[in-house]
Amino acid sequence: MMMACLLAALTALPAMAQDRTVATFGDWSLRCEAGPPRNCETATTLSNQESRPMAQIVVGRLNPQAPVLVMAHLPLNVQLPAGVRLMLDNAPIVLQYQRCVPQGCFATIEVDDALMRRLRAEPAGARLMFQDATRREITLAVPMRGFAQAQAALAAQR
């Protein structure tokens, strides 16, 4: 259900806004949706060089029993075989495309303790890399300022 929050947020009607709360921690937001159960996730928006939003990174669970996932929400017209890479300290973490829907394409990876420690260290120079439909490499900076605080606030919601 957690990543469903993102899909719901993309298609939500204004009347649903009262059922959500958002708190900001640096470049990251903690978004919660009223339950039961109460569902929360952290997210940041990635912009291109013209400061136009192009993608989102979301960290959360699909449901309370599911593992934590990192999900990239990308635009349509991406080159699926090229995959998605999250670069942390110049080491790639490969996300697998799960689906494309009218709101965009989604790629995920399950977060283990080692990856969460790397993310909480708020690495400078984190990047998300993928190809568009013309095979042009797209590289977006992933702002990490506030990630650790957002994750601590997320843990407090459980």
PDB file of N, CA and C in Angstrom, residues 1-102:
ATOM      1  N   MET A   1       0.817  -1.198   0.000  1.00  0.00           N
ATOM      2  CA  MET A   1       0.000   0.000   0.000  1.00  0.00           C
ATOM      3  C   MET A   1       0.855   1.254   0.000  1.00  0.00           C
ATOM      4  N   MET A   2       2.084   1.181   0.520  1.00  0.00           N
ATOM      5  CA  MET A   2       2.912   2.377   0.623  1.00  0.00           C
ATOM      6  C   MET A   2       3.164   2.995  -0.736  1.00  0.00           C
ATOM      7  N   MET A   3       3.639   2.218  -1.674  1.00  0.00           N
ATOM      8  CA  MET A   3       3.909   2.790  -2.978  1.00  0.00           C
ATOM      9  C   MET A   3       2.595   3.138  -3.668  1.00  0.00           C
ATOM     10  N   ALA A   4       1.518   2.520  -3.218  1.00  0.00           N
ATOM     11  CA  ALA A   4       0.213   2.884  -3.742  1.00  0.00           C
ATOM     12  C   ALA A   4      -0.116   4.323  -3.367  1.00  0.00           C
ATOM     13  N   CYS A   5       0.456   4.796  -2.247  1.00  0.00           N
ATOM     14  CA  CYS A   5       0.255   6.200  -1.870  1.00  0.00           C
ATOM     15  C   CYS A   5       0.729   7.110  -2.986  1.00  0.00           C
ATOM     16  N   LEU A   6       1.852   6.768  -3.599  1.00  0.00           N
ATOM     17  CA  LEU A   6       2.362   7.596  -4.678  1.00  0.00           C
ATOM     18  C   LEU A   6       1.389   7.588  -5.845  1.00  0.00           C
ATOM     19  N   LEU A   7       0.934   6.398  -6.230  1.00  0.00           N
ATOM     20  CA  LEU A   7      -0.030   6.337  -7.324  1.00  0.00           C
ATOM     21  C   LEU A   7      -1.289   7.104  -6.968  1.00  0.00           C
ATOM     22  N   ALA A   8      -1.747   6.954  -5.738  1.00  0.00           N
ATOM     23  CA  ALA A   8      -2.946   7.672  -5.312  1.00  0.00           C
ATOM     24  C   ALA A   8      -2.697   9.173  -5.315  1.00  0.00           C
ATOM     25  N   ALA A   9      -1.503   9.574  -4.883  1.00  0.00           N
ATOM     26  CA  ALA A   9      -1.183  11.002  -4.844  1.00  0.00           C
ATOM     27  C   ALA A   9      -1.179  11.596  -6.240  1.00  0.00           C
ATOM     28  N   LEU A  10      -0.759  10.825  -7.203  1.00  0.00           N
ATOM     29  CA  LEU A  10      -0.699  11.333  -8.568  1.00  0.00           C
ATOM     30  C   LEU A  10      -2.084  11.506  -9.178  1.00  0.00           C
ATOM     31  N   THR A  11      -3.048  10.744  -8.687  1.00  0.00           N
ATOM     32  CA  THR A  11      -4.381  10.794  -9.271  1.00  0.00           C
ATOM     33  C   THR A  11      -5.427  11.301  -8.293  1.00  0.00           C
ATOM     34  N   ALA A  12      -4.991  11.739  -7.111  1.00  0.00           N
ATOM     35  CA  ALA A  12      -5.926  12.141  -6.057  1.00  0.00           C
ATOM     36  C   ALA A  12      -6.715  13.386  -6.448  1.00  0.00           C
ATOM     37  N   LEU A  13      -7.926  13.413  -6.006  1.00  0.00           N
ATOM     38  CA  LEU A  13      -8.764  14.592  -6.176  1.00  0.00           C
ATOM     39  C   LEU A  13      -8.515  15.526  -5.006  1.00  0.00           C
ATOM     40  N   PRO A  14      -8.734  16.822  -5.160  1.00  0.00           N
ATOM     41  CA  PRO A  14      -8.497  17.766  -4.068  1.00  0.00           C
ATOM     42  C   PRO A  14      -9.224  17.392  -2.783  1.00  0.00           C
ATOM     43  N   ALA A  15     -10.382  16.767  -2.874  1.00  0.00           N
ATOM     44  CA  ALA A  15     -11.123  16.400  -1.671  1.00  0.00           C
ATOM     45  C   ALA A  15     -10.366  15.403  -0.809  1.00  0.00           C
ATOM     46  N   MET A  16      -9.472  14.634  -1.405  1.00  0.00           N
ATOM     47  CA  MET A  16      -8.723  13.635  -0.649  1.00  0.00           C
ATOM     48  C   MET A  16      -7.558  14.257   0.110  1.00  0.00           C
ATOM     49  N   ALA A  17      -7.185  15.486  -0.183  1.00  0.00           N
ATOM     50  CA  ALA A  17      -6.015  16.109   0.425  1.00  0.00           C
ATOM     51  C   ALA A  17      -6.120  16.158   1.941  1.00  0.00           C
ATOM     52  N   GLN A  18      -7.341  16.272   2.492  1.00  0.00           N
ATOM     53  CA  GLN A  18      -7.481  16.342   3.936  1.00  0.00           C
ATOM     54  C   GLN A  18      -7.136  15.028   4.618  1.00  0.00           C
ATOM     55  N   ASP A  19      -7.057  13.931   3.891  1.00  0.00           N
ATOM     56  CA  ASP A  19      -6.712  12.634   4.458  1.00  0.00           C
ATOM     57  C   ASP A  19      -5.212  12.384   4.455  1.00  0.00           C
ATOM     58  N   ARG A  20      -4.415  13.375   4.072  1.00  0.00           N
ATOM     59  CA  ARG A  20      -2.967  13.244   3.979  1.00  0.00           C
ATOM     60  C   ARG A  20      -2.286  14.284   4.843  1.00  0.00           C
ATOM     61  N   THR A  21      -1.105  13.904   5.331  1.00  0.00           N
ATOM     62  CA  THR A  21      -0.237  14.865   6.002  1.00  0.00           C
ATOM     63  C   THR A  21       1.126  14.798   5.341  1.00  0.00           C
ATOM     64  N   VAL A  22       1.809  15.928   5.339  1.00  0.00           N
ATOM     65  CA  VAL A  22       3.148  16.000   4.755  1.00  0.00           C
ATOM     66  C   VAL A  22       4.025  16.807   5.700  1.00  0.00           C
ATOM     67  N   ALA A  23       5.222  16.267   5.988  1.00  0.00           N
ATOM     68  CA  ALA A  23       6.230  16.989   6.768  1.00  0.00           C
ATOM     69  C   ALA A  23       7.499  17.015   5.943  1.00  0.00           C
ATOM     70  N   THR A  24       8.212  18.127   5.957  1.00  0.00           N
ATOM     71  CA  THR A  24       9.412  18.283   5.139  1.00  0.00           C
ATOM     72  C   THR A  24      10.655  18.243   6.003  1.00  0.00           C
ATOM     73  N   PHE A  25      11.650  17.507   5.535  1.00  0.00           N
ATOM     74  CA  PHE A  25      12.958  17.378   6.184  1.00  0.00           C
ATOM     75  C   PHE A  25      14.019  17.613   5.117  1.00  0.00           C
ATOM     76  N   GLY A  26      14.502  18.824   5.007  1.00  0.00           N
ATOM     77  CA  GLY A  26      15.473  19.136   3.958  1.00  0.00           C
ATOM     78  C   GLY A  26      14.845  18.920   2.597  1.00  0.00           C
ATOM     79  N   ASP A  27      15.453  18.058   1.796  1.00  0.00           N
ATOM     80  CA  ASP A  27      14.962  17.768   0.452  1.00  0.00           C
ATOM     81  C   ASP A  27      13.930  16.650   0.418  1.00  0.00           C
ATOM     82  N   TRP A  28      13.649  16.031   1.570  1.00  0.00           N
ATOM     83  CA  TRP A  28      12.753  14.877   1.644  1.00  0.00           C
ATOM     84  C   TRP A  28      11.471  15.230   2.370  1.00  0.00           C
ATOM     85  N   SER A  29      10.403  14.546   1.996  1.00  0.00           N
ATOM     86  CA  SER A  29       9.103  14.716   2.649  1.00  0.00           C
ATOM     87  C   SER A  29       8.662  13.390   3.232  1.00  0.00           C
ATOM     88  N   LEU A  30       7.978  13.466   4.352  1.00  0.00           N
ATOM     89  CA  LEU A  30       7.294  12.323   4.938  1.00  0.00           C
ATOM     90  C   LEU A  30       5.821  12.528   4.626  1.00  0.00           C
ATOM     91  N   ARG A  31       5.254  11.598   3.857  1.00  0.00           N
ATOM     92  CA  ARG A  31       3.850  11.702   3.456  1.00  0.00           C
ATOM     93  C   ARG A  31       3.094  10.560   4.122  1.00  0.00           C
ATOM     94  N   CYS A  32       2.018  10.891   4.791  1.00  0.00           N
ATOM     95  CA  CYS A  32       1.197   9.880   5.444  1.00  0.00           C
ATOM     96  C   CYS A  32      -0.231  10.004   4.957  1.00  0.00           C
ATOM     97  N   GLU A  33      -0.860   8.860   4.828  1.00  0.00           N
ATOM     98  CA  GLU A  33      -2.245   8.771   4.395  1.00  0.00           C
ATOM     99  C   GLU A  33      -3.032   8.142   5.532  1.00  0.00           C
ATOM    100  N   ALA A  34      -4.186   8.726   5.843  1.00  0.00           N
ATOM    101  CA  ALA A  34      -5.011   8.209   6.925  1.00  0.00           C
ATOM    102  C   ALA A  34      -5.395   6.766   6.648  1.00  0.00           C
ATOM    103  N   GLY A  35      -5.511   5.987   7.692  1.00  0.00           N
ATOM    104  CA  GLY A  35      -5.823   4.564   7.574  1.00  0.00           C
ATOM    105  C   GLY A  35      -7.250   4.276   7.971  1.00  0.00           C
ATOM    106  N   PRO A  36      -7.497   3.197   8.609  1.00  0.00           N
ATOM    107  CA  PRO A  36      -6.476   2.259   9.070  1.00  0.00           C
ATOM    108  C   PRO A  36      -6.047   1.301   7.974  1.00  0.00           C
ATOM    109  N   PRO A  37      -4.856   0.796   8.005  1.00  0.00           N
ATOM    110  CA  PRO A  37      -3.762   1.301   8.824  1.00  0.00           C
ATOM    111  C   PRO A  37      -3.207   2.587   8.223  1.00  0.00           C
ATOM    112  N   ARG A  38      -2.560   3.369   9.046  1.00  0.00           N
ATOM    113  CA  ARG A  38      -1.931   4.611   8.585  1.00  0.00           C
ATOM    114  C   ARG A  38      -0.715   4.233   7.744  1.00  0.00           C
ATOM    115  N   ASN A  39      -0.614   4.750   6.543  1.00  0.00           N
ATOM    116  CA  ASN A  39       0.480   4.427   5.628  1.00  0.00           C
ATOM    117  C   ASN A  39       1.339   5.656   5.401  1.00  0.00           C
ATOM    118  N   CYS A  40       2.643   5.491   5.569  1.00  0.00           N
ATOM    119  CA  CYS A  40       3.570   6.603   5.385  1.00  0.00           C
ATOM    120  C   CYS A  40       4.736   6.183   4.502  1.00  0.00           C
ATOM    121  N   GLU A  41       5.327   7.164   3.832  1.00  0.00           N
ATOM    122  CA  GLU A  41       6.500   6.945   2.998  1.00  0.00           C
ATOM    123  C   GLU A  41       7.292   8.240   2.944  1.00  0.00           C
ATOM    124  N   THR A  42       8.567   8.134   2.585  1.00  0.00           N
ATOM    125  CA  THR A  42       9.381   9.324   2.376  1.00  0.00           C
ATOM    126  C   THR A  42       9.626   9.463   0.884  1.00  0.00           C
ATOM    127  N   ALA A  43       9.802  10.704   0.432  1.00  0.00           N
ATOM    128  CA  ALA A  43       9.960  10.927  -1.006  1.00  0.00           C
ATOM    129  C   ALA A  43      10.717  12.222  -1.256  1.00  0.00           C
ATOM    130  N   THR A  44      11.352  12.265  -2.421  1.00  0.00           N
ATOM    131  CA  THR A  44      11.981  13.489  -2.909  1.00  0.00           C
ATOM    132  C   THR A  44      11.742  13.579  -4.407  1.00  0.00           C
ATOM    133  N   THR A  45      11.673  14.791  -4.901  1.00  0.00           N
ATOM    134  CA  THR A  45      11.457  15.035  -6.319  1.00  0.00           C
ATOM    135  C   THR A  45      12.794  15.349  -6.979  1.00  0.00           C
ATOM    136  N   LEU A  46      13.022  14.761  -8.143  1.00  0.00           N
ATOM    137  CA  LEU A  46      14.244  14.984  -8.910  1.00  0.00           C
ATOM    138  C   LEU A  46      13.924  15.881 -10.094  1.00  0.00           C
ATOM    139  N   SER A  47      14.731  16.897 -10.276  1.00  0.00           N
ATOM    140  CA  SER A  47      14.506  17.858 -11.356  1.00  0.00           C
ATOM    141  C   SER A  47      15.632  17.788 -12.377  1.00  0.00           C
ATOM    142  N   ASN A  48      15.312  18.196 -13.608  1.00  0.00           N
ATOM    143  CA  ASN A  48      16.337  18.246 -14.643  1.00  0.00           C
ATOM    144  C   ASN A  48      17.116  19.561 -14.525  1.00  0.00           C
ATOM    145  N   GLN A  49      17.998  19.816 -15.484  1.00  0.00           N
ATOM    146  CA  GLN A  49      18.846  21.012 -15.428  1.00  0.00           C
ATOM    147  C   GLN A  49      18.051  22.306 -15.548  1.00  0.00           C
ATOM    148  N   GLU A  50      16.850  22.226 -16.092  1.00  0.00           N
ATOM    149  CA  GLU A  50      15.992  23.403 -16.191  1.00  0.00           C
ATOM    150  C   GLU A  50      15.099  23.546 -14.960  1.00  0.00           C
ATOM    151  N   SER A  51      15.387  22.776 -13.919  1.00  0.00           N
ATOM    152  CA  SER A  51      14.615  22.771 -12.665  1.00  0.00           C
ATOM    153  C   SER A  51      13.174  22.306 -12.856  1.00  0.00           C
ATOM    154  N   ARG A  52      12.940  21.525 -13.881  1.00  0.00           N
ATOM    155  CA  ARG A  52      11.615  20.955 -14.117  1.00  0.00           C
ATOM    156  C   ARG A  52      11.548  19.567 -13.477  1.00  0.00           C
ATOM    157  N   PRO A  53      10.553  19.294 -12.625  1.00  0.00           N
ATOM    158  CA  PRO A  53      10.453  17.965 -12.011  1.00  0.00           C
ATOM    159  C   PRO A  53      10.361  16.873 -13.068  1.00  0.00           C
ATOM    160  N   MET A  54      11.194  15.828 -12.907  1.00  0.00           N
ATOM    161  CA  MET A  54      11.219  14.737 -13.886  1.00  0.00           C
ATOM    162  C   MET A  54      10.932  13.383 -13.282  1.00  0.00           C
ATOM    163  N   ALA A  55      11.229  13.211 -11.995  1.00  0.00           N
ATOM    164  CA  ALA A  55      11.100  11.890 -11.379  1.00  0.00           C
ATOM    165  C   ALA A  55      10.950  12.064  -9.872  1.00  0.00           C
ATOM    166  N   GLN A  56      10.620  10.977  -9.210  1.00  0.00           N
ATOM    167  CA  GLN A  56      10.574  10.943  -7.755  1.00  0.00           C
ATOM    168  C   GLN A  56      11.257   9.677  -7.277  1.00  0.00           C
ATOM    169  N   ILE A  57      11.855   9.786  -6.095  1.00  0.00           N
ATOM    170  CA  ILE A  57      12.343   8.613  -5.376  1.00  0.00           C
ATOM    171  C   ILE A  57      11.461   8.491  -4.132  1.00  0.00           C
ATOM    172  N   VAL A  58      10.915   7.311  -3.910  1.00  0.00           N
ATOM    173  CA  VAL A  58      10.046   7.045  -2.769  1.00  0.00           C
ATOM    174  C   VAL A  58      10.634   5.877  -1.992  1.00  0.00           C
ATOM    175  N   VAL A  59      10.655   5.994  -0.665  1.00  0.00           N
ATOM    176  CA  VAL A  59      11.125   4.906   0.195  1.00  0.00           C
ATOM    177  C   VAL A  59       9.985   4.568   1.144  1.00  0.00           C
ATOM    178  N   GLY A  60       9.564   3.316   1.116  1.00  0.00           N
ATOM    179  CA  GLY A  60       8.468   2.901   1.984  1.00  0.00           C
ATOM    180  C   GLY A  60       8.112   1.449   1.773  1.00  0.00           C
ATOM    181  N   ARG A  61       6.996   1.042   2.354  1.00  0.00           N
ATOM    182  CA  ARG A  61       6.507  -0.338   2.264  1.00  0.00           C
ATOM    183  C   ARG A  61       5.184  -0.361   1.506  1.00  0.00           C
ATOM    184  N   LEU A  62       4.957  -1.432   0.765  1.00  0.00           N
ATOM    185  CA  LEU A  62       3.679  -1.596   0.080  1.00  0.00           C
ATOM    186  C   LEU A  62       2.563  -1.857   1.084  1.00  0.00           C
ATOM    187  N   ASN A  63       2.893  -2.541   2.184  1.00  0.00           N
ATOM    188  CA  ASN A  63       1.966  -2.781   3.287  1.00  0.00           C
ATOM    189  C   ASN A  63       2.818  -2.990   4.539  1.00  0.00           C
ATOM    190  N   PRO A  64       2.214  -2.966   5.725  1.00  0.00           N
ATOM    191  CA  PRO A  64       3.018  -3.044   6.958  1.00  0.00           C
ATOM    192  C   PRO A  64       3.902  -4.286   7.078  1.00  0.00           C
ATOM    193  N   GLN A  65       3.542  -5.379   6.440  1.00  0.00           N
ATOM    194  CA  GLN A  65       4.344  -6.610   6.523  1.00  0.00           C
ATOM    195  C   GLN A  65       5.389  -6.722   5.417  1.00  0.00           C
ATOM    196  N   ALA A  66       5.333  -5.885   4.424  1.00  0.00           N
ATOM    197  CA  ALA A  66       6.233  -5.971   3.269  1.00  0.00           C
ATOM    198  C   ALA A  66       7.588  -5.351   3.594  1.00  0.00           C
ATOM    199  N   PRO A  67       8.615  -5.736   2.844  1.00  0.00           N
ATOM    200  CA  PRO A  67       9.935  -5.127   3.039  1.00  0.00           C
ATOM    201  C   PRO A  67       9.942  -3.672   2.573  1.00  0.00           C
ATOM    202  N   VAL A  68      10.916  -2.929   3.056  1.00  0.00           N
ATOM    203  CA  VAL A  68      11.105  -1.545   2.619  1.00  0.00           C
ATOM    204  C   VAL A  68      11.643  -1.569   1.188  1.00  0.00           C
ATOM    205  N   LEU A  69      11.105  -0.685   0.363  1.00  0.00           N
ATOM    206  CA  LEU A  69      11.533  -0.576  -1.027  1.00  0.00           C
ATOM    207  C   LEU A  69      12.002   0.840  -1.316  1.00  0.00           C
ATOM    208  N   VAL A  70      12.955   0.943  -2.239  1.00  0.00           N
ATOM    209  CA  VAL A  70      13.245   2.212  -2.894  1.00  0.00           C
ATOM    210  C   VAL A  70      12.575   2.107  -4.254  1.00  0.00           C
ATOM    211  N   MET A  71      11.761   3.107  -4.564  1.00  0.00           N
ATOM    212  CA  MET A  71      11.065   3.099  -5.840  1.00  0.00           C
ATOM    213  C   MET A  71      11.379   4.384  -6.588  1.00  0.00           C
ATOM    214  N   ALA A  72      11.683   4.242  -7.860  1.00  0.00           N
ATOM    215  CA  ALA A  72      11.846   5.395  -8.742  1.00  0.00           C
ATOM    216  C   ALA A  72      10.583   5.509  -9.575  1.00  0.00           C
ATOM    217  N   HIS A  73       9.972   6.680  -9.548  1.00  0.00           N
ATOM    218  CA  HIS A  73       8.818   6.983 -10.394  1.00  0.00           C
ATOM    219  C   HIS A  73       9.351   7.848 -11.528  1.00  0.00           C
ATOM    220  N   LEU A  74       9.350   7.287 -12.732  1.00  0.00           N
ATOM    221  CA  LEU A  74       9.944   7.926 -13.899  1.00  0.00           C
ATOM    222  C   LEU A  74       8.875   8.285 -14.919  1.00  0.00           C
ATOM    223  N   PRO A  75       9.224   9.181 -15.846  1.00  0.00           N
ATOM    224  CA  PRO A  75       8.247   9.524 -16.892  1.00  0.00           C
ATOM    225  C   PRO A  75       8.045   8.354 -17.848  1.00  0.00           C
ATOM    226  N   LEU A  76       6.989   8.443 -18.636  1.00  0.00           N
ATOM    227  CA  LEU A  76       6.785   7.472 -19.711  1.00  0.00           C
ATOM    228  C   LEU A  76       7.863   7.698 -20.770  1.00  0.00           C
ATOM    229  N   ASN A  77       7.924   6.828 -21.758  1.00  0.00           N
ATOM    230  CA  ASN A  77       8.884   6.923 -22.854  1.00  0.00           C
ATOM    231  C   ASN A  77      10.315   6.716 -22.388  1.00  0.00           C
ATOM    232  N   VAL A  78      10.510   5.736 -21.508  1.00  0.00           N
ATOM    233  CA  VAL A  78      11.856   5.350 -21.093  1.00  0.00           C
ATOM    234  C   VAL A  78      12.248   4.076 -21.827  1.00  0.00           C
ATOM    235  N   GLN A  79      13.524   3.849 -21.929  1.00  0.00           N
ATOM    236  CA  GLN A  79      14.074   2.652 -22.556  1.00  0.00           C
ATOM    237  C   GLN A  79      14.131   1.563 -21.474  1.00  0.00           C
ATOM    238  N   LEU A  80      13.156   0.663 -21.464  1.00  0.00           N
ATOM    239  CA  LEU A  80      13.055  -0.338 -20.399  1.00  0.00           C
ATOM    240  C   LEU A  80      14.268  -1.252 -20.312  1.00  0.00           C
ATOM    241  N   PRO A  81      14.803  -1.783 -21.435  1.00  0.00           N
ATOM    242  CA  PRO A  81      15.952  -2.691 -21.312  1.00  0.00           C
ATOM    243  C   PRO A  81      17.194  -2.044 -20.689  1.00  0.00           C
ATOM    244  N   ALA A  82      17.304  -0.734 -20.758  1.00  0.00           N
ATOM    245  CA  ALA A  82      18.478  -0.060 -20.205  1.00  0.00           C
ATOM    246  C   ALA A  82      18.479  -0.070 -18.682  1.00  0.00           C
ATOM    247  N   GLY A  83      17.327  -0.228 -18.069  1.00  0.00           N
ATOM    248  CA  GLY A  83      17.241  -0.288 -16.615  1.00  0.00           C
ATOM    249  C   GLY A  83      17.392   1.074 -15.952  1.00  0.00           C
ATOM    250  N   VAL A  84      17.409   1.040 -14.632  1.00  0.00           N
ATOM    251  CA  VAL A  84      17.529   2.227 -13.799  1.00  0.00           C
ATOM    252  C   VAL A  84      18.637   1.973 -12.793  1.00  0.00           C
ATOM    253  N   ARG A  85      19.531   2.969 -12.628  1.00  0.00           N
ATOM    254  CA  ARG A  85      20.628   2.831 -11.672  1.00  0.00           C
ATOM    255  C   ARG A  85      20.600   4.001 -10.708  1.00  0.00           C
ATOM    256  N   LEU A  86      20.687   3.677  -9.428  1.00  0.00           N
ATOM    257  CA  LEU A  86      20.853   4.681  -8.389  1.00  0.00           C
ATOM    258  C   LEU A  86      22.327   4.630  -8.014  1.00  0.00           C
ATOM    259  N   MET A  87      23.038   5.718  -8.278  1.00  0.00           N
ATOM    260  CA  MET A  87      24.476   5.768  -8.019  1.00  0.00           C
ATOM    261  C   MET A  87      24.710   6.388  -6.645  1.00  0.00           C
ATOM    262  N   LEU A  88      25.312   5.618  -5.747  1.00  0.00           N
ATOM    263  CA  LEU A  88      25.695   6.092  -4.420  1.00  0.00           C
ATOM    264  C   LEU A  88      27.186   5.868  -4.283  1.00  0.00           C
ATOM    265  N   ASP A  89      27.943   6.913  -4.065  1.00  0.00           N
ATOM    266  CA  ASP A  89      29.399   6.806  -3.942  1.00  0.00           C
ATOM    267  C   ASP A  89      29.994   6.085  -5.147  1.00  0.00           C
ATOM    268  N   ASN A  90      29.469   6.406  -6.347  1.00  0.00           N
ATOM    269  CA  ASN A  90      29.923   5.822  -7.621  1.00  0.00           C
ATOM    270  C   ASN A  90      29.733   4.319  -7.716  1.00  0.00           C
ATOM    271  N   ALA A  91      28.910   3.749  -6.848  1.00  0.00           N
ATOM    272  CA  ALA A  91      28.571   2.326  -6.927  1.00  0.00           C
ATOM    273  C   ALA A  91      27.102   2.218  -7.330  1.00  0.00           C
ATOM    274  N   PRO A  92      26.804   1.523  -8.441  1.00  0.00           N
ATOM    275  CA  PRO A  92      25.419   1.467  -8.902  1.00  0.00           C
ATOM    276  C   PRO A  92      24.566   0.480  -8.108  1.00  0.00           C
ATOM    277  N   ILE A  93      23.344   0.893  -7.846  1.00  0.00           N
ATOM    278  CA  ILE A  93      22.319   0.022  -7.285  1.00  0.00           C
ATOM    279  C   ILE A  93      21.269  -0.074  -8.377  1.00  0.00           C
ATOM    280  N   VAL A  94      21.000  -1.288  -8.836  1.00  0.00           N
ATOM    281  CA  VAL A  94      20.113  -1.482  -9.980  1.00  0.00           C
ATOM    282  C   VAL A  94      18.683  -1.689  -9.496  1.00  0.00           C
ATOM    283  N   LEU A  95      17.791  -0.862  -9.994  1.00  0.00           N
ATOM    284  CA  LEU A  95      16.364  -0.994  -9.718  1.00  0.00           C
ATOM    285  C   LEU A  95      15.728  -1.704 -10.902  1.00  0.00           C
ATOM    286  N   GLN A  96      14.751  -2.545 -10.619  1.00  0.00           N
ATOM    287  CA  GLN A  96      14.071  -3.298 -11.672  1.00  0.00           C
ATOM    288  C   GLN A  96      12.737  -2.637 -12.004  1.00  0.00           C
ATOM    289  N   TYR A  97      12.508  -2.424 -13.308  1.00  0.00           N
ATOM    290  CA  TYR A  97      11.208  -1.900 -13.713  1.00  0.00           C
ATOM    291  C   TYR A  97      10.131  -2.889 -13.296  1.00  0.00           C
ATOM    292  N   GLN A  98       9.036  -2.365 -12.719  1.00  0.00           N
ATOM    293  CA  GLN A  98       7.915  -3.189 -12.298  1.00  0.00           C
ATOM    294  C   GLN A  98       6.718  -3.030 -13.224  1.00  0.00           C
ATOM    295  N   ARG A  99       6.457  -1.773 -13.611  1.00  0.00           N
ATOM    296  CA  ARG A  99       5.302  -1.524 -14.459  1.00  0.00           C
ATOM    297  C   ARG A  99       5.357  -0.089 -14.988  1.00  0.00           C
ATOM    298  N   CYS A 100       4.620   0.122 -16.070  1.00  0.00           N
ATOM    299  CA  CYS A 100       4.362   1.459 -16.580  1.00  0.00           C
ATOM    300  C   CYS A 100       2.854   1.607 -16.654  1.00  0.00           C
ATOM    301  N   VAL A 101       2.362   2.722 -16.173  1.00  0.00           N
ATOM    302  CA  VAL A 101       0.944   3.048 -16.182  1.00  0.00           C
ATOM    303  C   VAL A 101       0.826   4.468 -16.742  1.00  0.00           C
ATOM    304  N   PRO A 102      -0.359   4.957 -16.983  1.00  0.00           N
ATOM    305  CA  PRO A 102      -0.467   6.302 -17.564  1.00  0.00           C
ATOM    306  C   PRO A 102       0.246   7.398 -16.759  1.00  0.00           C
TER     307      PRO A 102
END
